[in-house]
XYZ file of C-alpha atoms in Angstrom:
388
model
C -4.476 -0.689 22.940
C -0.977 -1.269 21.573
C 0.745 -4.624 21.779
C 4.125 -5.695 20.417
C 3.599 -8.382 17.767
C 7.027 -8.597 16.129
C 9.582 -11.162 17.228
C 12.457 -9.757 19.249
C 14.507 -7.675 16.826
C 15.985 -4.720 18.702
C 19.393 -6.316 19.262
C 19.529 -7.847 15.791
C 21.789 -6.871 12.910
C 20.271 -4.790 10.130
C 20.382 -7.766 7.756
C 18.386 -9.894 10.203
C 15.753 -7.190 10.651
C 15.354 -6.806 6.891
C 15.090 -10.585 6.522
C 12.361 -10.623 9.184
C 10.412 -8.002 7.227
C 10.765 -9.872 3.932
C 9.613 -13.117 5.564
C 6.565 -11.436 7.085
C 5.568 -9.907 3.751
C 5.655 -13.313 2.064
C 4.009 -15.250 4.907
C 0.367 -16.025 3.941
C -0.452 -16.914 7.557
C -0.104 -13.324 8.864
C 1.555 -14.285 12.172
C 1.613 -10.722 13.526
C -2.167 -10.479 13.164
C -2.568 -13.801 14.947
C -0.414 -12.553 17.845
C -2.533 -9.408 18.086
C -5.694 -11.480 18.357
C -4.129 -13.889 20.848
C -3.622 -10.891 23.124
C -7.312 -10.027 22.873
C -7.070 -7.390 20.158
C -9.672 -6.815 17.445
C -8.873 -6.460 13.738
C -10.413 -4.235 11.064
C -9.524 -5.394 7.565
C -9.773 -2.773 4.830
C -9.414 -3.209 1.096
C -7.320 -1.055 -1.198
C -6.539 1.748 -1.898
C -7.033 4.279 0.918
C -8.672 3.977 4.323
C -8.402 6.416 7.279
C -6.701 3.929 9.592
C -6.618 6.510 12.373
C -10.302 5.713 13.066
C -9.637 2.020 13.743
C -6.479 2.823 15.703
C -8.340 5.293 17.929
C -10.782 2.504 18.838
C -7.927 0.184 19.844
C -8.295 -2.010 16.745
C -5.514 -3.175 14.430
C -6.106 -1.773 10.924
C -5.045 -4.491 8.479
C -4.597 -3.612 4.813
C -6.122 -6.457 2.820
C -3.563 -6.730 0.017
C -4.185 -10.347 -0.967
C -1.588 -13.084 -0.519
C 0.391 -15.633 -2.482
C -2.211 -18.363 -2.078
C -4.446 -20.279 -4.449
C -8.045 -19.029 -4.116
C -9.467 -22.527 -3.714
C -12.385 -21.527 -1.482
C -12.844 -18.030 -2.904
C -13.183 -19.232 -6.510
C -16.642 -20.577 -5.662
C -17.759 -17.046 -4.714
C -16.530 -15.224 -7.829
C -16.577 -15.337 -11.577
C -13.469 -16.211 -13.539
C -12.346 -12.917 -15.005
C -11.330 -10.981 -11.925
C -8.020 -9.739 -10.596
C -6.246 -11.996 -8.147
C -6.263 -9.671 -5.121
C -10.077 -9.736 -4.939
C -10.059 -13.514 -4.613
C -7.085 -13.942 -2.300
C -8.233 -11.215 0.087
C -11.370 -13.296 0.619
C -9.423 -16.570 0.602
C -7.219 -15.711 3.589
C -10.345 -15.053 5.659
C -12.205 -18.131 4.416
C -9.225 -20.385 5.213
C -8.846 -18.671 8.607
C -5.328 -17.395 8.001
C -6.826 -14.047 9.030
C -9.679 -13.515 11.484
C -11.475 -10.187 11.263
C -13.934 -8.348 13.458
C -14.911 -5.888 10.731
C -14.284 -5.418 7.021
C -14.409 -2.228 4.952
C -14.093 -1.976 1.185
C -14.083 0.921 -1.288
C -16.014 1.051 -4.603
C -12.813 1.623 -6.596
C -14.039 -0.816 -9.263
C -17.004 -3.136 -9.800
C -15.262 -6.076 -8.148
C -14.168 -4.117 -5.077
C -17.633 -2.597 -4.647
C -19.110 -6.104 -4.477
C -16.622 -7.308 -1.861
C -18.700 -5.831 0.954
C -21.842 -7.859 0.212
C -19.751 -10.973 -0.465
C -18.024 -10.683 2.919
C -21.396 -10.007 4.536
C -22.902 -13.179 3.075
C -19.987 -15.359 4.111
C -19.133 -14.083 7.600
C -20.914 -12.964 10.727
C -18.772 -9.861 11.340
C -19.834 -6.423 10.103
C -18.939 -5.429 6.531
C -19.085 -1.850 5.296
C -18.439 0.180 2.148
C -16.574 3.478 2.519
C -17.891 5.826 -0.148
C -15.053 8.224 -0.894
C -16.142 11.247 -2.994
C -16.665 10.443 -6.658
C -16.197 14.143 -7.425
C -13.401 15.451 -5.182
C -13.572 18.798 -7.013
C -17.002 19.605 -5.612
C -17.143 22.345 -2.969
C -19.108 19.978 -0.746
C -16.681 17.041 -0.955
C -14.896 17.679 2.350
C -18.138 18.112 4.292
C -19.574 14.981 2.692
C -16.440 12.945 3.443
C -16.290 14.106 7.069
C -19.872 12.883 7.414
C -18.953 9.555 5.841
C -16.029 9.211 8.257
C -18.411 9.985 11.130
C -20.785 7.246 9.963
C -17.900 4.785 9.774
C -16.613 5.935 13.165
C -19.940 4.964 14.750
C -19.788 1.518 13.114
C -16.248 1.010 14.426
C -17.319 2.061 17.927
C -20.093 -0.536 17.845
C -17.724 -3.328 16.805
C -14.872 -2.384 19.122
C -17.016 -1.455 22.101
C -14.852 1.655 22.482
C -15.986 5.262 22.249
C -13.627 7.174 19.951
C -12.913 10.376 21.842
C -11.315 13.479 20.367
C -8.280 12.818 22.545
C -7.919 9.263 21.235
C -8.309 10.396 17.622
C -5.819 13.213 18.163
C -3.303 10.686 19.497
C -3.897 8.371 16.535
C -3.423 11.189 14.030
C -0.115 11.991 15.732
C 1.025 8.362 15.502
C 0.164 8.165 11.807
C 1.691 11.564 11.069
C 4.967 10.230 12.443
C 4.589 7.028 10.439
C 4.040 8.853 7.165
C 6.975 11.176 7.914
C 9.232 8.159 8.463
C 8.017 6.590 5.213
C 8.822 9.853 3.425
C 12.346 9.608 4.868
C 12.620 6.072 3.491
C 11.541 7.272 0.043
C 13.976 10.185 0.230
C 16.675 7.591 0.838
C 15.482 5.576 -2.165
C 15.605 8.638 -4.404
C 18.906 10.097 -3.179
C 20.969 6.968 -2.467
C 19.112 3.936 -3.893
C 22.228 1.771 -3.587
C 21.843 1.840 0.210
C 18.512 -0.013 0.253
C 17.421 -2.723 -2.163
C 14.053 -2.506 -3.865
C 12.630 -5.509 -2.010
C 13.883 -4.292 1.362
C 12.373 -0.833 0.895
C 9.082 -2.434 -0.105
C 9.118 -4.822 2.847
C 9.826 -2.017 5.316
C 6.705 -0.236 4.089
C 4.519 -3.317 3.780
C 5.201 -4.688 7.254
C 3.538 -1.572 8.647
C 0.234 -2.716 7.154
C 0.009 -5.648 9.584
C 1.499 -4.425 12.870
C 0.567 -1.599 15.264
C 1.834 1.715 13.904
C 3.654 2.520 17.143
C 5.717 -0.612 16.582
C 6.271 0.248 12.926
C 7.451 3.717 13.931
C 9.910 2.201 16.393
C 11.188 -0.168 13.704
C 11.695 2.609 11.152
C 13.379 4.902 13.684
C 15.887 2.120 14.312
C 16.429 0.988 10.715
C 16.676 4.280 8.810
C 19.928 5.504 10.453
C 21.474 2.056 9.932
C 20.582 2.126 6.240
C 22.143 5.577 5.856
C 25.322 4.408 7.629
C 25.995 1.616 5.136
C 29.050 1.925 2.905
C 27.711 0.365 -0.297
C 28.874 2.083 -3.483
C 26.754 3.382 -6.329
C 26.596 1.167 -9.399
C 26.096 2.114 -13.017
C 22.341 1.488 -13.200
C 19.389 3.282 -14.690
C 17.022 5.095 -12.333
C 13.391 4.089 -12.889
C 9.920 4.777 -11.543
C 7.654 1.742 -11.151
C 3.998 2.626 -11.797
C 1.127 0.173 -11.403
C 1.276 -1.157 -7.829
C -1.524 0.971 -6.402
C -3.895 -1.943 -5.617
C -2.819 -5.527 -6.282
C 0.805 -5.896 -5.270
C 3.496 -7.487 -7.423
C 5.236 -10.496 -5.876
C 8.324 -9.641 -3.857
C 10.362 -11.725 -6.306
C 9.227 -9.488 -9.164
C 10.339 -6.388 -7.267
C 13.630 -8.138 -6.602
C 14.058 -8.950 -10.316
C 13.388 -5.350 -11.348
C 15.732 -4.107 -8.629
C 18.563 -6.256 -9.982
C 18.391 -4.506 -13.344
C 17.992 -0.902 -12.195
C 17.348 1.381 -9.228
C 13.660 1.815 -8.382
C 13.799 5.408 -7.139
C 10.048 5.916 -6.770
C 6.842 3.913 -7.167
C 3.191 3.644 -6.215
C 3.494 0.430 -4.198
C 0.978 0.435 -1.335
C 0.246 4.059 -2.096
C -2.663 4.087 0.356
C -0.221 3.872 3.257
C 1.528 6.981 1.910
C -1.524 8.711 0.447
C -1.395 11.706 2.779
C 1.645 13.826 1.897
C 1.671 16.264 4.833
C 0.974 16.149 8.550
C -2.713 16.260 9.429
C -3.625 18.948 12.012
C -4.137 17.506 15.492
C -6.601 20.139 16.664
C -9.977 21.533 15.667
C -12.495 19.359 13.794
C -10.476 16.151 13.436
C -12.829 14.359 11.041
C -12.802 17.406 8.786
C -8.997 17.466 9.036
C -8.861 13.817 7.887
C -11.267 14.559 5.048
C -9.347 17.656 3.945
C -6.086 15.714 3.962
C -7.533 13.029 1.696
C -8.685 15.654 -0.789
C -6.041 18.374 -0.565
C -2.817 16.846 0.764
C -2.748 13.599 -1.112
C -1.055 11.576 -3.808
C -2.808 10.141 -6.875
C -3.966 6.818 -8.244
C -6.075 5.514 -11.140
C -9.046 5.150 -8.782
C -9.320 8.764 -7.644
C -10.747 11.021 -10.347
C -9.534 14.487 -9.414
C -9.425 16.968 -12.291
C -6.657 18.853 -10.493
C -4.474 15.752 -10.632
C -4.471 14.209 -14.126
C -2.716 10.906 -13.592
C -0.379 11.244 -16.554
C 0.730 14.699 -15.395
C 1.268 13.386 -11.872
C 3.387 10.542 -13.221
C 5.557 13.012 -15.128
C 5.999 15.017 -11.928
C 6.993 11.833 -10.074
C 9.538 11.009 -12.754
C 11.028 14.503 -12.638
C 11.186 14.646 -8.829
C 12.902 11.254 -8.712
C 15.336 12.208 -11.492
C 14.381 8.979 -13.209
C 15.738 7.873 -16.571
C 12.822 5.585 -17.464
C 9.504 4.180 -16.259
C 8.238 0.640 -15.758
C 4.555 0.973 -16.649
C 2.863 -2.050 -15.139
C -0.617 -3.246 -14.229
C -2.161 -6.226 -12.518
C -3.845 -8.718 -14.828
C -7.609 -8.128 -15.124
C -7.287 -4.706 -13.459
C -9.503 -2.333 -15.427
C -8.326 0.937 -13.804
C -4.659 -0.002 -14.091
C -4.806 -1.248 -17.672
C -6.799 1.795 -18.805
C -4.236 4.194 -17.334
C -1.403 2.452 -19.173
C -2.674 4.068 -22.379
C -2.621 7.582 -20.901
C 0.744 6.986 -19.209
C 2.511 5.743 -22.328
C 1.024 8.561 -24.430
C 2.317 11.155 -21.950
C 5.757 9.511 -21.796
C 5.948 9.434 -25.594
C 5.158 13.134 -25.612
C 8.183 13.797 -23.394
C 10.413 11.250 -25.193
C 10.825 9.330 -21.947
C 11.640 5.622 -22.359
C 9.314 3.105 -20.739
C 8.853 -0.634 -20.339
C 5.294 -2.017 -20.335
C 4.448 -5.192 -18.443
C 1.779 -6.810 -16.286
C 1.839 -9.026 -13.229
C -0.207 -11.223 -10.945
C 0.454 -11.701 -7.245
C 0.728 -15.499 -7.645
C 3.129 -15.498 -10.588
C 6.342 -17.426 -9.899
C 8.285 -17.360 -13.158
C 10.299 -14.259 -13.963
C 12.948 -15.442 -16.439
C 11.362 -13.850 -19.514
C 10.625 -10.609 -17.657
C 14.184 -10.389 -16.368
C 15.644 -10.989 -19.832
C 13.381 -8.398 -21.447
C 14.061 -5.851 -18.721
C 17.816 -6.348 -18.867
C 17.718 -5.891 -22.645
C 15.686 -2.703 -22.235
C 18.118 -1.304 -19.665
C 21.198 -2.207 -21.699
C 19.744 -0.474 -24.739
C 19.337 2.685 -22.676
C 22.771 2.470 -21.077
C 24.626 1.939 -24.339
C 22.436 3.942 -26.684
């Protein structure tokens, strides 16, 4: 099932399309999800960081990345303790206040708070809640077989909720759709790295993020239209530092924060919404498809503080990202109260010191609305590098 949920945009100017994407990202009412449901579609909400969305897509469901929202967790606060990251609370809040209606919810045990989301959703709603147990030891020889079995278990749960049997043909089609989507996102990031003056930081982010709440076929169509128009722009390069932003793997910084950082420098790479770009190569569309999905997660993937793969030390992977992006500096950030993110800041800064790479350390919260001090500090940091 694939329905168009975006407002008419195909005859619009590039600036209007980018504005539409920015507005959707900041809209806590999730209008595209509402339109999907109004047309009879079912929604599977999944928490950060990675989820094999192909499974939900093959069952005709809309996979919705639960990335929180800029709302006060008035109802959710009664279900949690005080010292938790914001995204945990607001992801529950948007369902409690009925901004989002789900038919199924899946979380990952990436931290103590995320692991407990499943039972909390189960106690508060009638729809099915599940935990996807990704391998704790991805270096084990049995990890791929285990993960394929876990995907098969989840597949059966999705079939029960959707009322649709996920055939090999349907899953093959879904893998093809998502392969195209990830390829288009790689093109967008190539554009950011090679000619960052042609796409602003907030527009690049919004183009990725909007895909988390619309059918992927529609996102593919949008990106196929927008990417050539971005490349055709005649903006000129400015004298700015090239930076990597690290720390947006789970809770997302406010769009205004990304805009503030983008005014001071070029963000040429980042880990924003990394789960949507986790798989780095096309997944085979033949053979054992669940095993292909599992192998891709383990062997053809990016990195984050919540996957503990000895082949991918996070600090080494960050240095590789910096080198590939030809970055001059790094913004090392983390969400407030985020244990995995704050712990990795120590390893990241130690590795950057070892390579004499300049970095700027900060933290954020999705509901923050004052950026004056951050902008002043960041501008001072960038000027010191430019005129050193």
